[in-house]
């Protein structure tokens, strides 16, 4: 498996796991385990989408069909994005330390859109969920346009620095060398 693929998978799994862990407990009104699992993954993806608003104490909260989706969780979304950047840097090394968090963020946002517009709306059997997703998109793209920029760029410097440090330590040589000697 290439370094970039390992970094992307590490980033995505870290974001989903930390989002599920830190977004709080909830109960789902589904008898089907697969529908509850999809709703939990969607809730954990939504957890990370507005890290700047969450840091400022703002966000958007939607309560539909017996469970809550929220983007306002304080400093936790920002910290979990930084930790996901660390995981992406460790998994990808120097080769993919820039591409892994960018591709991982794009994958997270794409999965969030796909699950919201297609899976969640068909799961509940009505199209009112599309209005909820439209409201969340309006919040992210129109009201708070810096949110997606932060979502894509926050993990990047951490991943780059960790990837370069991991790559240097695997070479076994010193971090600094002197190439010229004064005579």
PDB file of N, CA, C and O in Angstrom, residues 35-90:
ATOM      1  N   UNK A  35     -28.839   1.202   9.396  1.00  0.00           N
ATOM      2  CA  UNK A  35     -29.309   2.576   9.333  1.00  0.00           C
ATOM      3  C   UNK A  35     -28.761   3.393  10.500  1.00  0.00           C
ATOM      4  O   UNK A  35     -28.385   4.556  10.328  1.00  0.00           O
ATOM      5  N   UNK A  36     -28.692   2.806  11.674  1.00  0.00           N
ATOM      6  CA  UNK A  36     -28.120   3.504  12.825  1.00  0.00           C
ATOM      7  C   UNK A  36     -26.636   3.756  12.621  1.00  0.00           C
ATOM      8  O   UNK A  36     -26.119   4.822  12.984  1.00  0.00           O
ATOM      9  N   UNK A  37     -25.936   2.821  12.011  1.00  0.00           N
ATOM     10  CA  UNK A  37     -24.511   2.994  11.743  1.00  0.00           C
ATOM     11  C   UNK A  37     -24.271   4.112  10.735  1.00  0.00           C
ATOM     12  O   UNK A  37     -23.364   4.939  10.904  1.00  0.00           O
ATOM     13  N   UNK A  38     -25.092   4.180   9.695  1.00  0.00           N
ATOM     14  CA  UNK A  38     -24.981   5.258   8.708  1.00  0.00           C
ATOM     15  C   UNK A  38     -25.261   6.608   9.361  1.00  0.00           C
ATOM     16  O   UNK A  38     -24.557   7.589   9.113  1.00  0.00           O
ATOM     17  N   UNK A  39     -26.266   6.657  10.223  1.00  0.00           N
ATOM     18  CA  UNK A  39     -26.575   7.909  10.916  1.00  0.00           C
ATOM     19  C   UNK A  39     -25.435   8.322  11.835  1.00  0.00           C
ATOM     20  O   UNK A  39     -25.104   9.505  11.935  1.00  0.00           O
ATOM     21  N   UNK A  40     -24.770   7.376  12.480  1.00  0.00           N
ATOM     22  CA  UNK A  40     -23.639   7.698  13.361  1.00  0.00           C
ATOM     23  C   UNK A  40     -22.437   8.189  12.570  1.00  0.00           C
ATOM     24  O   UNK A  40     -21.767   9.142  12.961  1.00  0.00           O
ATOM     25  N   UNK A  41     -22.156   7.565  11.445  1.00  0.00           N
ATOM     26  CA  UNK A  41     -21.048   8.031  10.597  1.00  0.00           C
ATOM     27  C   UNK A  41     -21.350   9.432  10.065  1.00  0.00           C
ATOM     28  O   UNK A  41     -20.471  10.301  10.054  1.00  0.00           O
ATOM     29  N   UNK A  42     -22.585   9.665   9.686  1.00  0.00           N
ATOM     30  CA  UNK A  42     -22.948  10.996   9.196  1.00  0.00           C
ATOM     31  C   UNK A  42     -22.813  12.046  10.297  1.00  0.00           C
ATOM     32  O   UNK A  42     -22.316  13.149  10.073  1.00  0.00           O
ATOM     33  N   UNK A  43     -23.210  11.690  11.491  1.00  0.00           N
ATOM     34  CA  UNK A  43     -23.082  12.619  12.619  1.00  0.00           C
ATOM     35  C   UNK A  43     -21.619  12.885  12.946  1.00  0.00           C
ATOM     36  O   UNK A  43     -21.232  14.004  13.260  1.00  0.00           O
ATOM     37  N   UNK A  44     -20.768  11.876  12.844  1.00  0.00           N
ATOM     38  CA  UNK A  44     -19.345  12.080  13.134  1.00  0.00           C
ATOM     39  C   UNK A  44     -18.657  12.889  12.039  1.00  0.00           C
ATOM     40  O   UNK A  44     -17.707  13.619  12.320  1.00  0.00           O
ATOM     41  N   UNK A  45     -19.118  12.789  10.801  1.00  0.00           N
ATOM     42  CA  UNK A  45     -18.563  13.618   9.732  1.00  0.00           C
ATOM     43  C   UNK A  45     -18.993  15.073   9.897  1.00  0.00           C
ATOM     44  O   UNK A  45     -18.210  15.995   9.670  1.00  0.00           O
ATOM     45  N   UNK A  46     -20.230  15.294  10.291  1.00  0.00           N
ATOM     46  CA  UNK A  46     -20.736  16.653  10.488  1.00  0.00           C
ATOM     47  C   UNK A  46     -20.023  17.339  11.638  1.00  0.00           C
ATOM     48  O   UNK A  46     -19.849  18.558  11.631  1.00  0.00           O
ATOM     49  N   UNK A  47     -19.567  16.591  12.608  1.00  0.00           N
ATOM     50  CA  UNK A  47     -18.851  17.114  13.772  1.00  0.00           C
ATOM     51  C   UNK A  47     -17.664  17.991  13.375  1.00  0.00           C
ATOM     52  O   UNK A  47     -17.371  18.980  14.019  1.00  0.00           O
ATOM     53  N   UNK A  48     -16.990  17.661  12.276  1.00  0.00           N
ATOM     54  CA  UNK A  48     -15.750  18.338  11.890  1.00  0.00           C
ATOM     55  C   UNK A  48     -15.922  19.472  10.892  1.00  0.00           C
ATOM     56  O   UNK A  48     -14.959  20.167  10.602  1.00  0.00           O
ATOM     57  N   UNK A  49     -17.082  19.684  10.353  1.00  0.00           N
ATOM     58  CA  UNK A  49     -17.210  20.572   9.200  1.00  0.00           C
ATOM     59  C   UNK A  49     -17.050  22.052   9.496  1.00  0.00           C
ATOM     60  O   UNK A  49     -16.729  22.811   8.601  1.00  0.00           O
ATOM     61  N   UNK A  50     -17.251  22.494  10.702  1.00  0.00           N
ATOM     62  CA  UNK A  50     -17.159  23.921  11.025  1.00  0.00           C
ATOM     63  C   UNK A  50     -16.245  24.144  12.222  1.00  0.00           C
ATOM     64  O   UNK A  50     -16.693  24.544  13.296  1.00  0.00           O
ATOM     65  N   UNK A  51     -14.939  23.915  12.074  1.00  0.00           N
ATOM     66  CA  UNK A  51     -14.053  24.014  13.241  1.00  0.00           C
ATOM     67  C   UNK A  51     -13.886  25.442  13.764  1.00  0.00           C
ATOM     68  O   UNK A  51     -13.726  25.641  14.960  1.00  0.00           O
ATOM     69  N   UNK A  52     -13.941  26.446  12.902  1.00  0.00           N
ATOM     70  CA  UNK A  52     -13.767  27.825  13.363  1.00  0.00           C
ATOM     71  C   UNK A  52     -14.991  28.320  14.112  1.00  0.00           C
ATOM     72  O   UNK A  52     -14.875  28.988  15.143  1.00  0.00           O
ATOM     73  N   UNK A  53     -16.167  28.009  13.621  1.00  0.00           N
ATOM     74  CA  UNK A  53     -17.388  28.394  14.324  1.00  0.00           C
ATOM     75  C   UNK A  53     -17.510  27.672  15.654  1.00  0.00           C
ATOM     76  O   UNK A  53     -17.976  28.244  16.641  1.00  0.00           O
ATOM     77  N   UNK A  54     -17.111  26.413  15.688  1.00  0.00           N
ATOM     78  CA  UNK A  54     -17.151  25.666  16.942  1.00  0.00           C
ATOM     79  C   UNK A  54     -16.191  26.273  17.950  1.00  0.00           C
ATOM     80  O   UNK A  54     -16.503  26.366  19.139  1.00  0.00           O
ATOM     81  N   UNK A  55     -15.029  26.711  17.484  1.00  0.00           N
ATOM     82  CA  UNK A  55     -14.055  27.343  18.368  1.00  0.00           C
ATOM     83  C   UNK A  55     -14.591  28.658  18.917  1.00  0.00           C
ATOM     84  O   UNK A  55     -14.336  29.014  20.068  1.00  0.00           O
ATOM     85  N   UNK A  56     -15.369  29.373  18.124  1.00  0.00           N
ATOM     86  CA  UNK A  56     -15.956  30.642  18.551  1.00  0.00           C
ATOM     87  C   UNK A  56     -17.234  30.444  19.362  1.00  0.00           C
ATOM     88  O   UNK A  56     -17.847  31.421  19.790  1.00  0.00           O
ATOM     89  N   UNK A  57     -17.657  29.216  19.574  1.00  0.00           N
ATOM     90  CA  UNK A  57     -18.859  28.943  20.342  1.00  0.00           C
ATOM     91  C   UNK A  57     -20.134  28.981  19.526  1.00  0.00           C
ATOM     92  O   UNK A  57     -21.229  28.999  20.067  1.00  0.00           O
ATOM     93  N   UNK A  58     -20.003  29.016  18.219  1.00  0.00           N
ATOM     94  CA  UNK A  58     -21.163  29.034  17.339  1.00  0.00           C
ATOM     95  C   UNK A  58     -21.250  27.702  16.609  1.00  0.00           C
ATOM     96  O   UNK A  58     -20.408  26.848  16.757  1.00  0.00           O
ATOM     97  N   UNK A  59     -22.226  27.563  15.811  1.00  0.00           N
ATOM     98  CA  UNK A  59     -22.395  26.353  15.038  1.00  0.00           C
ATOM     99  C   UNK A  59     -23.831  26.223  14.616  1.00  0.00           C
ATOM    100  O   UNK A  59     -24.632  27.141  14.777  1.00  0.00           O
ATOM    101  N   UNK A  60     -24.148  25.080  14.094  1.00  0.00           N
ATOM    102  CA  UNK A  60     -25.512  24.814  13.671  1.00  0.00           C
ATOM    103  C   UNK A  60     -25.910  23.455  14.244  1.00  0.00           C
ATOM    104  O   UNK A  60     -25.128  22.513  14.227  1.00  0.00           O
ATOM    105  N   UNK A  61     -27.093  23.389  14.795  1.00  0.00           N
ATOM    106  CA  UNK A  61     -27.589  22.157  15.386  1.00  0.00           C
ATOM    107  C   UNK A  61     -28.916  21.806  14.729  1.00  0.00           C
ATOM    108  O   UNK A  61     -29.795  22.650  14.612  1.00  0.00           O
ATOM    109  N   UNK A  62     -29.028  20.563  14.317  1.00  0.00           N
ATOM    110  CA  UNK A  62     -30.243  20.076  13.677  1.00  0.00           C
ATOM    111  C   UNK A  62     -30.725  18.862  14.451  1.00  0.00           C
ATOM    112  O   UNK A  62     -29.965  17.927  14.690  1.00  0.00           O
ATOM    113  N   UNK A  63     -31.971  18.888  14.847  1.00  0.00           N
ATOM    114  CA  UNK A  63     -32.568  17.734  15.509  1.00  0.00           C
ATOM    115  C   UNK A  63     -33.709  17.238  14.631  1.00  0.00           C
ATOM    116  O   UNK A  63     -34.718  17.913  14.455  1.00  0.00           O
ATOM    117  N   UNK A  64     -33.484  16.100  14.045  1.00  0.00           N
ATOM    118  CA  UNK A  64     -34.480  15.506  13.156  1.00  0.00           C
ATOM    119  C   UNK A  64     -34.562  14.018  13.434  1.00  0.00           C
ATOM    120  O   UNK A  64     -33.557  13.378  13.690  1.00  0.00           O
ATOM    121  N   UNK A  65     -35.742  13.479  13.354  1.00  0.00           N
ATOM    122  CA  UNK A  65     -35.979  12.038  13.417  1.00  0.00           C
ATOM    123  C   UNK A  65     -35.400  11.396  14.676  1.00  0.00           C
ATOM    124  O   UNK A  65     -34.963  10.269  14.654  1.00  0.00           O
ATOM    125  N   UNK A  66     -35.328  12.157  15.751  1.00  0.00           N
ATOM    126  CA  UNK A  66     -34.921  11.575  17.019  1.00  0.00           C
ATOM    127  C   UNK A  66     -33.436  11.600  17.311  1.00  0.00           C
ATOM    128  O   UNK A  66     -33.012  11.048  18.315  1.00  0.00           O
ATOM    129  N   UNK A  67     -32.609  12.197  16.468  1.00  0.00           N
ATOM    130  CA  UNK A  67     -31.200  12.330  16.806  1.00  0.00           C
ATOM    131  C   UNK A  67     -30.698  13.710  16.405  1.00  0.00           C
ATOM    132  O   UNK A  67     -31.304  14.401  15.606  1.00  0.00           O
ATOM    133  N   UNK A  68     -29.584  14.110  16.999  1.00  0.00           N
ATOM    134  CA  UNK A  68     -29.062  15.469  16.862  1.00  0.00           C
ATOM    135  C   UNK A  68     -27.786  15.445  16.043  1.00  0.00           C
ATOM    136  O   UNK A  68     -26.898  14.623  16.279  1.00  0.00           O
ATOM    137  N   UNK A  69     -27.705  16.368  15.094  1.00  0.00           N
ATOM    138  CA  UNK A  69     -26.483  16.607  14.324  1.00  0.00           C
ATOM    139  C   UNK A  69     -26.052  18.026  14.642  1.00  0.00           C
ATOM    140  O   UNK A  69     -26.832  18.956  14.517  1.00  0.00           O
ATOM    141  N   UNK A  70     -24.799  18.189  15.058  1.00  0.00           N
ATOM    142  CA  UNK A  70     -24.344  19.502  15.484  1.00  0.00           C
ATOM    143  C   UNK A  70     -22.920  19.759  15.002  1.00  0.00           C
ATOM    144  O   UNK A  70     -22.118  18.834  14.878  1.00  0.00           O
ATOM    145  N   UNK A  71     -22.620  21.050  14.741  1.00  0.00           N
ATOM    146  CA  UNK A  71     -21.261  21.441  14.371  1.00  0.00           C
ATOM    147  C   UNK A  71     -20.600  22.265  15.456  1.00  0.00           C
ATOM    148  O   UNK A  71     -19.468  22.684  15.286  1.00  0.00           O
ATOM    149  N   UNK A  72     -21.258  22.531  16.559  1.00  0.00           N
ATOM    150  CA  UNK A  72     -20.697  23.377  17.601  1.00  0.00           C
ATOM    151  C   UNK A  72     -20.252  22.589  18.815  1.00  0.00           C
ATOM    152  O   UNK A  72     -21.035  22.333  19.710  1.00  0.00           O
ATOM    153  N   UNK A  73     -18.978  22.192  18.850  1.00  0.00           N
ATOM    154  CA  UNK A  73     -18.449  21.389  19.955  1.00  0.00           C
ATOM    155  C   UNK A  73     -17.182  21.987  20.552  1.00  0.00           C
ATOM    156  O   UNK A  73     -16.326  21.258  21.037  1.00  0.00           O
ATOM    157  N   UNK A  74     -17.015  23.280  20.479  1.00  0.00           N
ATOM    158  CA  UNK A  74     -15.859  23.923  21.096  1.00  0.00           C
ATOM    159  C   UNK A  74     -14.567  23.659  20.343  1.00  0.00           C
ATOM    160  O   UNK A  74     -14.514  23.686  19.115  1.00  0.00           O
ATOM    161  N   UNK A  75     -13.524  23.374  21.088  1.00  0.00           N
ATOM    162  CA  UNK A  75     -12.195  23.195  20.515  1.00  0.00           C
ATOM    163  C   UNK A  75     -11.976  21.776  19.976  1.00  0.00           C
ATOM    164  O   UNK A  75     -11.023  21.530  19.241  1.00  0.00           O
ATOM    165  N   UNK A  76     -12.872  20.851  20.284  1.00  0.00           N
ATOM    166  CA  UNK A  76     -12.679  19.450  19.910  1.00  0.00           C
ATOM    167  C   UNK A  76     -12.584  19.186  18.408  1.00  0.00           C
ATOM    168  O   UNK A  76     -11.746  18.369  17.997  1.00  0.00           O
ATOM    169  N   UNK A  77     -13.393  19.800  17.547  1.00  0.00           N
ATOM    170  CA  UNK A  77     -13.200  19.544  16.112  1.00  0.00           C
ATOM    171  C   UNK A  77     -11.831  19.985  15.607  1.00  0.00           C
ATOM    172  O   UNK A  77     -11.207  19.288  14.808  1.00  0.00           O
ATOM    173  N   UNK A  78     -11.341  21.110  16.091  1.00  0.00           N
ATOM    174  CA  UNK A  78     -10.026  21.587  15.673  1.00  0.00           C
ATOM    175  C   UNK A  78      -8.926  20.643  16.155  1.00  0.00           C
ATOM    176  O   UNK A  78      -8.022  20.287  15.389  1.00  0.00           O
ATOM    177  N   UNK A  79      -9.006  20.218  17.399  1.00  0.00           N
ATOM    178  CA  UNK A  79      -8.011  19.284  17.926  1.00  0.00           C
ATOM    179  C   UNK A  79      -8.050  17.929  17.221  1.00  0.00           C
ATOM    180  O   UNK A  79      -7.005  17.334  16.960  1.00  0.00           O
ATOM    181  N   UNK A  80      -9.231  17.461  16.905  1.00  0.00           N
ATOM    182  CA  UNK A  80      -9.305  16.167  16.221  1.00  0.00           C
ATOM    183  C   UNK A  80      -8.813  16.262  14.781  1.00  0.00           C
ATOM    184  O   UNK A  80      -8.228  15.310  14.262  1.00  0.00           O
ATOM    185  N   UNK A  81      -9.001  17.419  14.128  1.00  0.00           N
ATOM    186  CA  UNK A  81      -8.422  17.599  12.792  1.00  0.00           C
ATOM    187  C   UNK A  81      -6.902  17.642  12.861  1.00  0.00           C
ATOM    188  O   UNK A  81      -6.217  17.103  11.981  1.00  0.00           O
ATOM    189  N   UNK A  82      -6.360  18.271  13.903  1.00  0.00           N
ATOM    190  CA  UNK A  82      -4.906  18.283  14.078  1.00  0.00           C
ATOM    191  C   UNK A  82      -4.380  16.872  14.336  1.00  0.00           C
ATOM    192  O   UNK A  82      -3.345  16.479  13.775  1.00  0.00           O
ATOM    193  N   UNK A  83      -5.074  16.107  15.154  1.00  0.00           N
ATOM    194  CA  UNK A  83      -4.657  14.728  15.412  1.00  0.00           C
ATOM    195  C   UNK A  83      -4.768  13.872  14.156  1.00  0.00           C
ATOM    196  O   UNK A  83      -3.912  13.024  13.893  1.00  0.00           O
ATOM    197  N   UNK A  84      -5.796  14.104  13.356  1.00  0.00           N
ATOM    198  CA  UNK A  84      -5.918  13.379  12.087  1.00  0.00           C
ATOM    199  C   UNK A  84      -4.775  13.750  11.149  1.00  0.00           C
ATOM    200  O   UNK A  84      -4.280  12.902  10.399  1.00  0.00           O
ATOM    201  N   UNK A  85      -4.318  15.010  11.184  1.00  0.00           N
ATOM    202  CA  UNK A  85      -3.151  15.408  10.411  1.00  0.00           C
ATOM    203  C   UNK A  85      -1.889  14.698  10.874  1.00  0.00           C
ATOM    204  O   UNK A  85      -1.051  14.304  10.071  1.00  0.00           O
ATOM    205  N   UNK A  86      -1.750  14.508  12.185  1.00  0.00           N
ATOM    206  CA  UNK A  86      -0.610  13.761  12.723  1.00  0.00           C
ATOM    207  C   UNK A  86      -0.643  12.316  12.230  1.00  0.00           C
ATOM    208  O   UNK A  86       0.372  11.773  11.777  1.00  0.00           O
ATOM    209  N   UNK A  87      -1.812  11.698  12.293  1.00  0.00           N
ATOM    210  CA  UNK A  87      -1.950  10.313  11.832  1.00  0.00           C
ATOM    211  C   UNK A  87      -1.644  10.209  10.340  1.00  0.00           C
ATOM    212  O   UNK A  87      -0.950   9.292   9.892  1.00  0.00           O
ATOM    213  N   UNK A  88      -2.125  11.169   9.555  1.00  0.00           N
ATOM    214  CA  UNK A  88      -1.852  11.156   8.108  1.00  0.00           C
ATOM    215  C   UNK A  88      -0.364  11.319   7.844  1.00  0.00           C
ATOM    216  O   UNK A  88       0.193  10.657   6.962  1.00  0.00           O
ATOM    217  N   UNK A  89       0.312  12.181   8.596  1.00  0.00           N
ATOM    218  CA  UNK A  89       1.750  12.366   8.419  1.00  0.00           C
ATOM    219  C   UNK A  89       2.542  11.140   8.804  1.00  0.00           C
ATOM    220  O   UNK A  89       3.498  10.765   8.131  1.00  0.00           O
ATOM    221  N   UNK A  90       2.160  10.485   9.900  1.00  0.00           N
ATOM    222  CA  UNK A  90       2.851   9.272  10.334  1.00  0.00           C
ATOM    223  C   UNK A  90       2.641   8.141   9.336  1.00  0.00           C
ATOM    224  O   UNK A  90       3.564   7.410   8.990  1.00  0.00           O
TER     225      UNK A  90
END
